[in-house]
């Protein structure tokens, strides 16, 4: 899977060029993070991949010419407030027309995997922000996607909760090996999760450079190592360059 | 708030009103045919209890039949108008215009179309109750969370699935508000329908009881029938309210605060 020459210009007066010729390879089972100043079109990349928006030119290529199953995690949990957590998690399966029993079984296992066991019958309004986001991750994973798109899913959470959810996401990825594309504002989050951090420039978004993340292990302790700090610095320098402040 | 503190003020006001009524009739020696005493009204209700019970039943059937039609039709029309800006812009002003028509004035026409009897009563109740259901359904459909709509687009949900799984439940709080208004209006529509669609006999509806009591100057019976019509309205409203609470209590703030 790859993005080739992706451009997106929003029509309007004047037209807004959001993305300019984006190329990203998404090797099967890889984890890529996309980072850049706000308004640089990061989210637009995900929306185009998910079919919620259309590229002006270029786009999403995949082989074998079969559309990959896509899971999407929005910035907000976007749970249906009238449904229990299990019914929310099962929604993508329900919309596919999967039989109820099978749906229930898969939703139950997805809920277990995000460590929400025991809250399957809870209503969204009774859960904390972090738990609601876990449910949203479970919903994105329930259909066993080949490509998981994450649009700054934990941005609204407090730092400690965010770290915990990053660790959970890393474990899920290591186990299931879906291809992941994460959009984030947080450099430590990008470094902790991704094998590769791609840095975008301010609008129109272009790729400025990338940093390969070769952490030997990704435990909570790694965040306190020099190795980690060094990677964060490298991404930060690229970002400064992108903003035109580092020259 | 303790139950007693909630219930006491309205009970006190009603009791004081009834007492004042009784005192006024006695003090000013108002003739019975203008304003009977509360006791006389209760006595008339008791004497005519069979006739009034059948009347209540007939009116309840007319009003709830009309209400059911208004609810189904109103939700359907509101949902369809909510599908596109074009439909809404095209039809909604028309429905507002229709709302300006004094709908109860249509009752005689309904009798011409549907004949004397309960069908005209149900139609009258339905027409009067229809518009608030349309307006509130449309309002609900229009304010469905865009983010949730996008979630359904992501999964390529069809129109029917989107309506059933997203738009209808999201609009439910607003629809319930419309149905509450419709419950009261349905009884008004039914009574007016009964005034003009005159089907008399032992099992005449309350509207007919009121008209024939008027011809006999039986004010006590008229008051009794009006009171019972109000009870029918209260009952219908109560059922709708309870139904709304059942549907919304698990997730919507409007139901949760009233149950606490």
XYZ file of C-alpha atoms in Angstrom:
507
model
C 0.000 0.000 0.000
C 1.239 3.462 -0.797
C 0.269 7.068 -1.314
C 1.538 8.380 -4.625
C 1.630 12.020 -5.615
C -1.319 12.829 -3.403
C -2.578 16.394 -3.881
C -5.630 18.024 -2.419
C -6.849 21.525 -3.144
C -10.091 22.655 -1.555
C -12.189 24.638 -3.965
C -13.201 28.033 -2.726
C -12.292 31.641 -3.212
C -9.354 31.601 -3.134
C -8.805 27.803 -3.438
C -6.837 26.343 -0.551
C -4.006 24.005 -1.404
C -3.880 21.583 1.512
C -1.524 18.869 0.323
C 1.148 18.898 -2.318
C 2.444 15.687 -3.822
C 2.578 13.383 -0.828
C 4.362 10.030 -1.272
C 4.300 7.565 1.593
C 4.945 3.838 1.438
C 2.886 1.809 3.840
C 4.590 -1.568 4.044
C 2.324 -4.315 5.382
C 2.532 -4.432 9.148
C 4.419 -1.143 9.428
C 3.621 1.699 11.800
C 4.026 5.187 10.361
C 3.434 8.470 12.148
C 2.602 11.691 10.369
C 3.526 14.822 12.237
C 3.366 18.492 11.355
C 2.089 21.882 12.437
C -1.651 22.208 12.781
C -3.507 22.932 9.583
C -0.908 21.173 7.443
C -3.379 18.658 6.067
C -2.461 15.613 8.159
C -6.057 14.733 8.830
C -6.887 15.221 5.157
C -4.435 12.426 4.299
C -6.354 10.035 6.558
C -9.731 11.193 5.293
C -8.693 10.525 1.717
C -7.419 7.060 2.655
C -10.713 6.325 4.388
C -12.796 7.520 1.468
C -14.254 10.444 3.404
C -12.563 12.912 1.072
C -11.218 12.745 -2.475
C -7.748 13.516 -3.737
C -7.449 16.271 -6.343
C -4.799 14.156 -8.019
C -2.715 11.138 -7.154
C -3.946 8.963 -4.339
C -4.003 5.662 -2.622
C -2.508 2.645 -4.371
C -2.660 -0.857 -3.115
C -1.896 -4.333 -4.329
C -3.208 -6.872 -4.910
C -5.840 -4.581 -6.458
C -8.196 -5.332 -3.562
C -9.398 -2.597 -1.256
C -7.858 -3.135 2.165
C -10.171 -3.240 5.167
C -9.785 0.054 6.947
C -10.285 0.903 10.585
C -10.519 4.548 11.596
C -10.086 6.204 14.941
C -11.337 9.775 15.022
C -10.053 12.552 17.271
C -13.149 12.086 19.411
C -14.642 8.726 20.447
C -17.820 9.384 18.424
C -19.840 6.763 20.253
C -23.611 6.591 19.822
C -24.894 7.778 23.207
C -27.994 5.534 23.081
C -26.014 2.328 22.621
C -24.150 0.259 25.151
C -20.409 -0.043 24.697
C -20.676 -3.524 23.157
C -23.290 -2.372 20.634
C -21.126 0.633 19.780
C -18.097 -1.558 19.228
C -20.142 -3.946 17.082
C -21.512 -1.154 14.860
C -19.097 -1.660 11.910
C -19.952 -5.381 11.863
C -23.645 -4.617 12.096
C -23.420 -2.249 9.129
C -21.689 -5.035 7.185
C -24.635 -7.286 7.914
C -22.818 -9.798 10.094
C -25.126 -12.121 12.092
C -25.797 -11.067 15.674
C -24.060 -13.945 17.451
C -20.855 -13.537 15.501
C -20.993 -9.795 16.039
C -21.403 -10.181 19.761
C -18.503 -12.597 19.995
C -16.125 -10.380 18.053
C -17.175 -7.215 19.850
C -16.646 -8.979 23.161
C -13.128 -9.986 22.201
C -12.297 -6.482 20.921
C -13.541 -5.042 24.214
C -11.312 -7.450 26.103
C -8.325 -6.456 24.026
C -8.676 -2.781 24.898
C -9.011 -3.771 28.558
C -12.617 -2.692 28.882
C -13.857 -6.104 29.983
C -16.661 -5.584 32.498
C -17.862 -2.404 30.807
C -19.508 -4.027 27.780
C -22.968 -3.203 29.111
C -22.137 0.349 30.201
C -23.562 3.398 28.483
C -20.937 5.761 26.987
C -21.951 8.690 29.199
C -21.025 6.726 32.315
C -17.408 6.163 31.219
C -14.357 8.402 31.517
C -12.808 10.034 28.477
C -10.011 7.476 28.371
C -12.426 4.558 28.543
C -14.565 6.013 25.793
C -11.465 6.328 23.626
C -10.609 2.685 24.348
C -14.076 1.759 23.129
C -13.432 3.770 19.967
C -10.178 1.858 19.426
C -12.067 -1.406 19.907
C -14.617 -0.307 17.308
C -11.831 0.570 14.848
C -10.247 -2.857 15.369
C -13.369 -5.021 15.562
C -13.505 -5.741 11.837
C -9.827 -6.757 11.867
C -8.608 -4.029 9.520
C -5.500 -4.358 7.397
C -4.982 -0.619 7.657
C -5.664 1.283 10.863
C -5.901 5.053 10.542
C -5.489 6.998 13.764
C -6.345 10.685 13.746
C -4.749 11.938 16.919
C -6.973 9.633 18.898
C -5.636 10.454 22.362
C -5.090 14.186 21.914
C -7.874 15.183 24.288
C -6.682 12.987 27.155
C -4.436 13.834 30.058
C -0.760 12.894 29.758
C -0.790 9.793 31.965
C -3.914 8.327 30.341
C -2.414 9.097 26.977
C 0.767 7.172 27.801
C -1.243 4.181 28.963
C -3.312 4.161 25.779
C -0.186 4.504 23.631
C 1.248 1.443 25.386
C -1.984 -0.463 24.825
C -2.012 0.513 21.156
C 1.583 -0.610 20.769
C 0.759 -4.008 22.270
C -2.236 -4.395 19.979
C -0.122 -3.560 16.959
C 2.654 -5.943 17.967
C 0.170 -8.752 18.349
C -2.076 -8.187 15.333
C 0.413 -6.527 12.959
C -2.039 -4.365 11.100
C -0.559 -1.531 9.049
C -0.965 1.691 10.997
C -0.869 5.343 10.026
C -0.975 7.738 12.964
C -1.519 11.461 12.739
C -0.411 13.314 15.838
C 0.823 16.607 17.255
C 2.829 14.859 19.908
C 6.424 14.047 19.039
C 6.914 11.623 21.981
C 3.767 9.781 20.967
C 4.958 9.505 17.358
C 8.390 8.250 18.475
C 6.955 5.800 20.981
C 4.524 4.184 18.546
C 5.950 4.461 15.050
C 8.792 2.786 13.212
C 8.972 5.819 10.998
C 8.012 9.429 11.625
C 7.171 11.508 8.549
C 7.291 15.278 8.997
C 5.021 17.572 7.005
C 5.484 21.288 6.314
C 2.839 23.931 7.032
C 0.128 24.341 4.411
C 0.390 23.256 1.705
C 1.581 20.068 3.355
C 4.693 18.581 1.789
C 6.988 15.924 3.157
C 10.033 17.598 4.689
C 11.774 14.504 5.873
C 11.465 11.422 7.978
C 13.076 9.813 10.971
C 13.454 6.073 11.288
C 12.731 4.994 14.859
C 14.923 2.058 15.791
C 14.050 1.650 19.444
C 15.030 -1.792 20.648
C 12.080 -2.081 22.951
C 9.044 0.012 23.684
C 8.265 -0.254 27.326
C 7.082 2.673 29.452
C 10.686 3.024 30.680
C 11.982 3.782 27.192
C 10.510 7.267 27.403
C 13.106 8.086 30.061
C 16.127 6.972 28.017
C 18.641 9.123 26.131
C 17.961 7.078 23.018
C 14.300 8.174 23.150
C 15.180 11.796 23.892
C 17.590 11.817 20.997
C 14.918 10.619 18.561
C 12.483 13.211 19.869
C 15.140 15.878 19.267
C 15.710 14.729 15.722
C 12.015 14.902 14.902
C 11.772 18.260 16.627
C 14.636 19.679 14.579
C 12.954 18.539 11.378
C 9.739 20.133 12.532
C 11.501 23.412 13.259
C 12.980 23.274 9.813
C 9.544 22.624 8.400
C 8.168 25.677 10.147
C 11.015 27.735 8.744
C 12.403 28.547 12.193
C 15.419 26.281 12.129
C 17.193 27.814 9.168
C -37.129 17.284 46.294
C -39.375 15.091 48.463
C -42.515 13.869 46.722
C -44.795 15.668 49.137
C -43.126 19.011 48.396
C -43.673 18.453 44.685
C -47.301 17.343 45.001
C -48.491 19.724 47.710
C -48.599 23.075 45.838
C -50.770 21.951 42.898
C -53.095 20.008 45.222
C -53.487 23.069 47.457
C -54.237 25.337 44.486
C -56.832 22.937 43.056
C -58.503 22.519 46.436
C -58.615 26.281 46.964
C -60.135 26.800 43.505
C -62.872 24.237 44.122
C -63.610 25.808 47.492
C -63.814 29.321 45.993
C -66.072 27.994 43.234
C -68.441 26.480 45.815
C -68.392 29.636 47.959
C -69.054 31.875 44.952
C -72.065 29.850 43.797
C -73.491 29.965 47.350
C -72.637 33.599 48.120
C -73.906 35.137 44.860
C -76.768 32.658 44.487
C -75.742 31.849 40.933
C -78.498 29.826 39.237
C -77.719 26.144 38.694
C -78.039 26.340 34.908
C -75.232 28.945 34.747
C -72.776 27.489 37.221
C -73.563 24.366 39.239
C -71.738 23.640 42.486
C -68.872 21.142 42.498
C -71.158 18.780 44.357
C -73.837 19.037 41.674
C -71.279 18.257 38.982
C -70.065 15.189 40.863
C -73.652 14.064 41.356
C -74.414 14.450 37.637
C -71.306 12.435 36.792
C -72.416 9.705 39.166
C -76.010 9.589 37.862
C -74.851 9.512 34.238
C -71.874 7.260 34.935
C -72.660 4.626 32.293
C -73.180 7.125 29.548
C -70.085 9.083 30.538
C -67.891 6.003 30.809
C -68.843 4.984 27.272
C -68.310 8.568 26.195
C -64.850 8.596 27.681
C -63.988 5.330 25.992
C -65.232 6.568 22.602
C -63.322 9.845 22.946
C -60.192 8.043 24.115
C -60.352 5.761 21.065
C -60.884 8.734 18.740
C -58.085 10.773 20.269
C -55.539 7.964 20.524
C -56.381 6.712 17.026
C -55.786 10.211 15.699
C -52.652 10.538 17.795
C -51.239 7.260 16.465
C -51.837 8.336 12.872
C -50.333 11.769 13.529
C -47.282 10.182 15.190
C -46.598 7.716 12.367
C -47.298 10.187 9.581
C -45.484 13.050 11.317
C -42.314 11.034 11.931
C -42.390 9.756 8.343
C -42.930 13.192 6.802
C -40.396 14.856 9.105
C -37.807 12.167 8.261
C -38.371 12.569 4.519
C -38.177 16.367 4.686
C -34.981 15.961 6.705
C -33.337 14.056 3.854
C -32.511 17.036 1.720
C -32.349 20.791 1.899
C -34.353 20.883 -1.321
C -37.287 18.962 0.116
C -37.175 20.977 3.312
C -37.068 24.320 1.508
C -39.786 23.187 -0.874
C -42.274 21.777 1.581
C -41.636 23.207 5.010
C -43.024 26.717 4.325
C -46.116 24.976 2.982
C -46.563 23.040 6.201
C -46.149 26.279 8.160
C -48.800 27.885 5.975
C -51.105 24.956 6.638
C -50.491 25.464 10.324
C -51.958 28.952 10.035
C -55.226 27.378 8.875
C -57.418 26.891 11.946
C -57.297 23.137 11.611
C -60.354 22.453 13.699
C -62.276 24.380 11.041
C -61.519 21.470 8.712
C -63.623 19.126 10.815
C -66.866 19.776 8.885
C -65.053 19.019 5.616
C -63.785 15.761 7.090
C -67.380 14.819 7.881
C -68.315 15.484 4.263
C -65.418 13.317 3.067
C -65.549 10.518 5.585
C -69.186 10.572 6.699
C -70.601 10.914 10.186
C -68.934 8.792 12.813
C -65.653 7.837 14.339
C -63.585 7.968 11.175
C -64.136 11.719 10.917
C -63.293 12.091 14.615
C -60.007 10.209 14.214
C -59.141 12.199 11.096
C -59.870 15.455 12.902
C -57.666 14.478 15.857
C -54.891 13.360 13.482
C -54.848 16.576 11.459
C -54.745 18.792 14.509
C -51.939 16.757 16.120
C -49.835 16.239 12.987
C -47.837 19.451 12.637
C -45.922 19.554 15.897
C -44.764 15.992 15.176
C -43.518 16.977 11.705
C -41.801 20.111 12.987
C -40.080 18.397 15.899
C -39.025 15.363 13.852
C -37.557 17.643 11.205
C -35.791 19.674 13.875
C -34.291 16.484 15.294
C -33.201 15.157 11.899
C -31.599 18.504 11.064
C -29.484 18.539 14.192
C -27.978 15.045 14.027
C -24.286 15.250 14.959
C -22.210 15.689 11.756
C -19.402 13.655 13.285
C -21.691 10.682 13.768
C -23.008 11.069 10.215
C -19.372 10.834 9.124
C -18.902 7.644 11.129
C -21.740 6.115 9.126
C -20.255 7.419 5.846
C -16.990 5.759 6.804
C -18.791 2.417 6.928
C -20.778 3.198 3.789
C -24.097 2.831 5.565
C -27.182 2.978 3.349
C -29.977 5.455 3.806
C -32.355 3.080 5.581
C -29.661 1.869 7.971
C -28.558 5.425 8.663
C -32.134 6.427 9.469
C -32.815 3.489 11.756
C -29.459 3.373 13.527
C -28.543 7.044 13.650
C -31.101 9.668 12.669
C -34.153 8.214 14.357
C -32.534 7.558 17.748
C -30.665 10.869 17.603
C -33.942 12.684 16.920
C -35.876 10.823 19.575
C -35.651 13.476 22.321
C -37.036 16.045 19.913
C -39.684 13.660 18.561
C -40.883 12.880 22.087
C -41.325 16.613 22.698
C -43.452 16.817 19.565
C -45.510 13.802 20.616
C -46.217 15.375 24.017
C -47.682 18.430 22.328
C -49.561 16.182 19.898
C -51.154 14.204 22.751
C -52.942 17.279 24.082
C -53.905 18.487 20.629
C -55.319 15.091 19.642
C -57.964 15.334 22.376
C -58.936 18.835 21.225
C -59.190 17.592 17.643
C -61.272 14.602 18.713
C -63.760 16.683 20.731
C -64.252 19.166 17.873
C -64.658 16.247 15.489
C -67.305 14.846 17.786
C -69.150 18.190 17.908
C -69.714 18.073 14.169
C -69.779 14.398 13.346
C -72.773 13.766 15.583
C -73.137 10.107 16.205
C -75.570 9.930 19.049
C -76.968 7.018 21.006
C -76.073 5.414 24.338
C -72.436 5.198 23.438
C -71.950 8.729 22.156
C -68.520 10.261 22.721
C -67.950 13.079 25.227
C -68.152 15.786 22.528
C -71.672 14.599 21.716
C -72.597 14.382 25.404
C -71.533 18.022 25.794
C -73.583 19.138 22.775
C -76.746 17.346 23.874
C -76.330 18.536 27.491
C -76.020 22.081 26.120
C -79.361 21.719 24.333
C -80.966 20.682 27.631
C -79.208 23.377 29.668
C -77.669 20.650 31.804
C -74.638 22.637 32.850
C -73.699 20.129 35.554
C -73.408 17.345 32.976
C -71.436 19.603 30.624
C -68.904 20.387 33.353
C -68.655 16.703 34.179
C -68.058 15.747 30.543
C -65.457 18.496 30.114
C -63.657 17.306 33.228
C -63.622 13.739 31.904
C -62.349 14.930 28.513
C -59.490 16.593 30.371
C -58.784 13.289 32.118
C -58.589 11.568 28.711
C -56.073 14.237 27.671
C -54.050 13.771 30.843
C -54.010 10.009 30.364
C -52.817 10.226 26.773
C -50.167 12.762 27.741
C -49.098 10.544 30.642
C -48.737 7.491 28.398
C -46.652 9.450 25.888
C -44.515 10.880 28.651
C -43.924 7.465 30.147
C -43.110 5.977 26.739
C -40.628 8.788 26.111
C -39.048 8.239 29.494
C -38.705 4.497 28.816
C -36.963 5.186 25.506
C -34.654 7.927 26.737
C -33.903 7.106 30.357
C -30.725 5.199 29.663
C -28.934 7.900 27.748
C -30.641 11.238 27.512
C -30.349 14.019 30.071
C -34.000 15.049 29.710
C -35.170 11.668 31.018
C -32.433 11.222 33.583
C -33.031 14.461 35.464
C -36.763 13.786 35.844
C -36.205 10.275 37.181
C -33.670 11.256 39.801
